[in-house]
Amino acid sequence: MPPDQTSPTPVPRLLTELAQSRHTLKVLAETPLNVQTDRAAIEQMLAAAGSAPFHLIPAPEHREGSTMPGIVPWRFRLLDVAACRALRAWLVSREDKSTYPRLLNACTTLALVTWLPDAPKSPLDAEAGEIFAGTQQNTEHLAATGAAVQTFLLAATERGLPTFWASGGPLKSSAAFEHLGIPPRELLAGAVFVFPPEHAGAETMQSKLRDKRPAPAEWSCWL
């Protein structure tokens, strides 16, 4: 959106309608779009995400001495337009061939969402390549983080802001974590791109699976 505009004021909607209207939209641009970050809207979306349920507190090593010592099992790191363009330049310098540079040209905000796992149970597990312990606590941490991300997406939909929840691609690498200052003991749950309502001149792509989503009868039953 032009620099003198902000995102529309959200209109309250029934949650069912909001959830059904939420959809993935990738916006890709060869050159940077003339957009700006609406920090007030993003802060409101974060407040909504913070209402997600969680049941257990992460291990102390994730919180002690951290600038984000909160007891929730997720962390959101936000990149505004300038930071997104700088991250794009870093990826290009590494000859990255993914769609991420074009996504970073188009977005107004990138939310890198990590979760805080328990470490592998033993040194042998770590040596075998295990990146976190297979515990009930970790299952709950990851589920809670997913709930926080979905709530963030719904809050964006309420404001008419397109989003794309990506797996992270090149941003999951140890090099990217080091570049961005993310502790290596955290794991990326997703890279959430927030795009402007208007994106003329950019390429758009929807989820390939959206029209294949099954009816509840295919994945639910009464016992």
C-alpha atoms as one frame of an Amber mdcrd trajectory, in Angstrom:
protein
   0.000   0.000   0.000   1.220   3.568  -0.528   3.200   5.036   2.393   0.348
   7.329   3.479  -2.151   4.494   3.944  -2.754   1.863   6.619  -4.719  -1.363
   6.563  -8.533  -1.167   6.797 -10.169  -1.018  10.217 -11.290  -4.588  10.988
 -15.007  -5.292  10.857 -16.212  -7.788  13.489 -17.296 -11.044  11.875 -18.543
 -14.403  13.085 -15.590 -16.692  13.744 -17.000 -19.413  11.468 -17.262 -16.992
   8.560 -13.805 -15.597   9.291 -12.205 -19.054   9.412 -13.871 -20.173   6.194
 -12.806 -17.023   4.359  -9.176 -17.338   5.443  -7.009 -18.670   2.648  -3.421
 -18.764   1.503  -2.324 -16.154  -0.997   1.289 -15.920  -2.121   2.229 -12.511
  -3.519   5.477 -12.484  -5.480   7.187  -9.427  -6.943  10.303  -9.182  -9.078
  11.031  -5.701  -7.709  10.125  -4.251  -4.276   6.533  -3.042  -3.949   5.951
   0.458  -2.616   4.444  -0.612   0.708   4.892   0.037   4.400   4.438  -1.918
   7.621   1.330  -1.115   9.648   2.864  -1.804  13.044  -0.316  -0.955  14.945
  -2.238  -3.634  13.029   0.533  -6.189  13.531   0.640  -5.475  17.266  -3.118
  -6.089  17.463  -2.677  -9.352  15.561   0.062 -10.378  18.000  -2.227  -9.645
  20.931  -4.803 -11.976  19.374  -2.169 -14.673  18.788  -1.195 -14.408  22.440
  -4.641 -15.662  23.439  -3.885 -19.137  22.041  -4.072 -21.934  24.636  -0.923
 -23.427  26.107  -0.588 -25.892  28.938   3.082 -26.222  29.837   6.018 -23.865
  30.396   9.116 -24.367  28.211  12.421 -25.516  29.651  14.257 -22.841  31.680
  17.189 -22.626  29.245  14.875 -20.990  26.699  13.975 -18.166  29.082  16.921
 -17.542  31.382  18.944 -14.572  30.178  16.658 -14.108  27.172  15.223 -10.790
  25.987  11.943 -12.721  25.510  11.497 -14.617  28.796   7.757 -15.237  28.438
   6.386 -18.588  29.592   4.534 -19.350  26.325   6.163 -22.012  24.095   6.285
 -19.795  20.985   8.273 -16.774  19.853   7.351 -14.294  17.106  10.141 -12.291
  15.462   8.799  -9.551  13.230  10.506  -8.032  10.202   9.178  -4.769   8.776
   9.520  -3.726   5.131  13.109  -2.535   5.488  14.156  -5.704   7.322  12.386
  -7.881   4.744  14.220  -6.174   1.897  17.530  -6.575   3.753  16.797 -10.263
   4.277  16.025 -10.573   0.580  19.399  -9.028  -0.250  21.096 -11.548   2.062
  19.350 -14.467   0.353  20.259 -13.134  -3.094  23.887 -12.797  -2.000  23.786
 -16.505  -1.188  22.390 -17.240  -4.665  19.096 -18.464  -3.237  16.821 -19.725
  -6.044  13.622 -20.149  -4.025  10.539 -17.936  -4.192  11.503 -16.293  -0.902
  13.277 -13.252  -2.435  10.123 -12.460  -4.432   7.908 -12.977  -1.380  10.133
 -10.592   0.575   9.787  -8.024  -2.221   6.014  -8.054  -1.792   5.293  -8.433
   1.917   4.765  -5.688   4.460   5.701  -7.917   7.391   7.326 -11.280   7.952
   6.658 -13.133  11.193   9.186 -15.848  11.931   7.472 -18.107  14.439   9.566
 -20.541  16.441   8.719 -22.977  19.200  10.781 -23.921  22.227  11.401 -27.670
  22.389  12.852 -29.844  25.091  16.291 -31.017  23.988  16.951 -34.644  22.959
  16.791 -37.018  25.914  20.423 -38.063  25.725  23.688 -37.228  23.945  23.212
 -40.407  21.898  19.868 -39.098  20.634  21.531 -35.839  19.671  24.326 -37.657
  17.870  21.712 -39.682  15.976  20.240 -36.465  14.600  17.284 -36.094  16.956
  16.506 -32.377  17.250  14.041 -32.590  20.132  12.775 -35.122  22.638   9.701
 -37.107  21.721   7.766 -36.013  24.789   4.174 -35.116  25.527   5.429 -31.688
  26.541   6.924 -31.084  23.105   3.720 -32.268  21.442   1.787 -29.706  23.460
   4.322 -26.944  22.760   4.066 -27.466  19.002   0.261 -27.683  19.089   0.069
 -24.448  21.084   2.370 -22.698  18.607   0.160 -23.824  15.727  -2.856 -22.365
  17.527  -1.029 -19.049  17.967  -0.150 -18.921  14.266  -3.724 -19.709  13.187
  -5.069 -16.967  15.448  -2.546 -14.537  13.934  -3.746 -15.539  10.448  -7.404
 -15.048  11.397  -6.612 -11.604  12.792  -4.967 -10.733   9.471  -8.004 -12.011
   7.561 -10.233  -9.829   9.740  -8.197  -6.834   8.542  -8.312  -7.810   4.882
  -4.594  -8.659   4.815  -3.534 -11.621   2.651  -1.162 -14.090   4.287   0.985
 -17.084   3.469   2.114 -19.530   6.175   5.286 -21.061   4.751   7.418 -23.844
   6.167  10.444 -21.551   6.160  12.483 -22.866   3.238  15.950 -21.264   3.366
  15.025 -19.457   6.581  15.131 -22.747   8.529  18.868 -23.104   7.987  21.432
 -22.623  10.730  22.995 -19.848   8.615  19.687 -17.952   8.536  19.199 -18.418
  12.286  22.669 -17.059  12.930  22.121 -14.151  10.534  18.834 -13.233  12.239
  20.043 -13.811  15.794  17.657 -16.692  16.531  18.966 -19.149  19.146  19.815
 -22.491  17.526  17.876 -24.399  20.192  14.600 -22.972  18.842  12.800 -24.557
  15.877  10.932 -22.753  13.128   7.210 -23.516  13.071   6.644 -21.254  10.097
   7.394 -18.059   8.244   4.202 -16.026   7.990   4.186 -13.436   5.211   1.684
 -10.576   5.523   0.905  -8.761   2.279  -0.847  -5.463   1.490  -4.535  -5.551
   0.471  -3.586  -4.114  -2.930  -0.646  -5.579  -4.841  -1.009  -4.504  -8.456
   1.799  -5.690 -10.685   2.687  -8.667  -8.533   2.105 -12.334  -9.271  -0.325
 -14.148  -6.973  -0.753 -17.833  -6.252  -3.322 -19.629  -4.118  -2.929 -22.927
  -2.300  -3.070 -25.933  -4.623  -5.023 -27.859  -1.988  -7.688 -25.275  -1.135
 -10.304 -26.667  -3.505  -9.496 -30.220  -2.384 -10.297 -29.577   1.267 -12.623
 -32.410   2.377 -15.941 -32.012   4.169 -15.949 -32.658   7.941 -17.641 -36.037
   7.360 -14.369 -37.251   5.837 -12.251 -36.469   8.915 -14.663 -36.507  11.848
 -17.194 -38.792  13.486 -19.267 -39.054  16.640 -18.253 -41.792  19.088
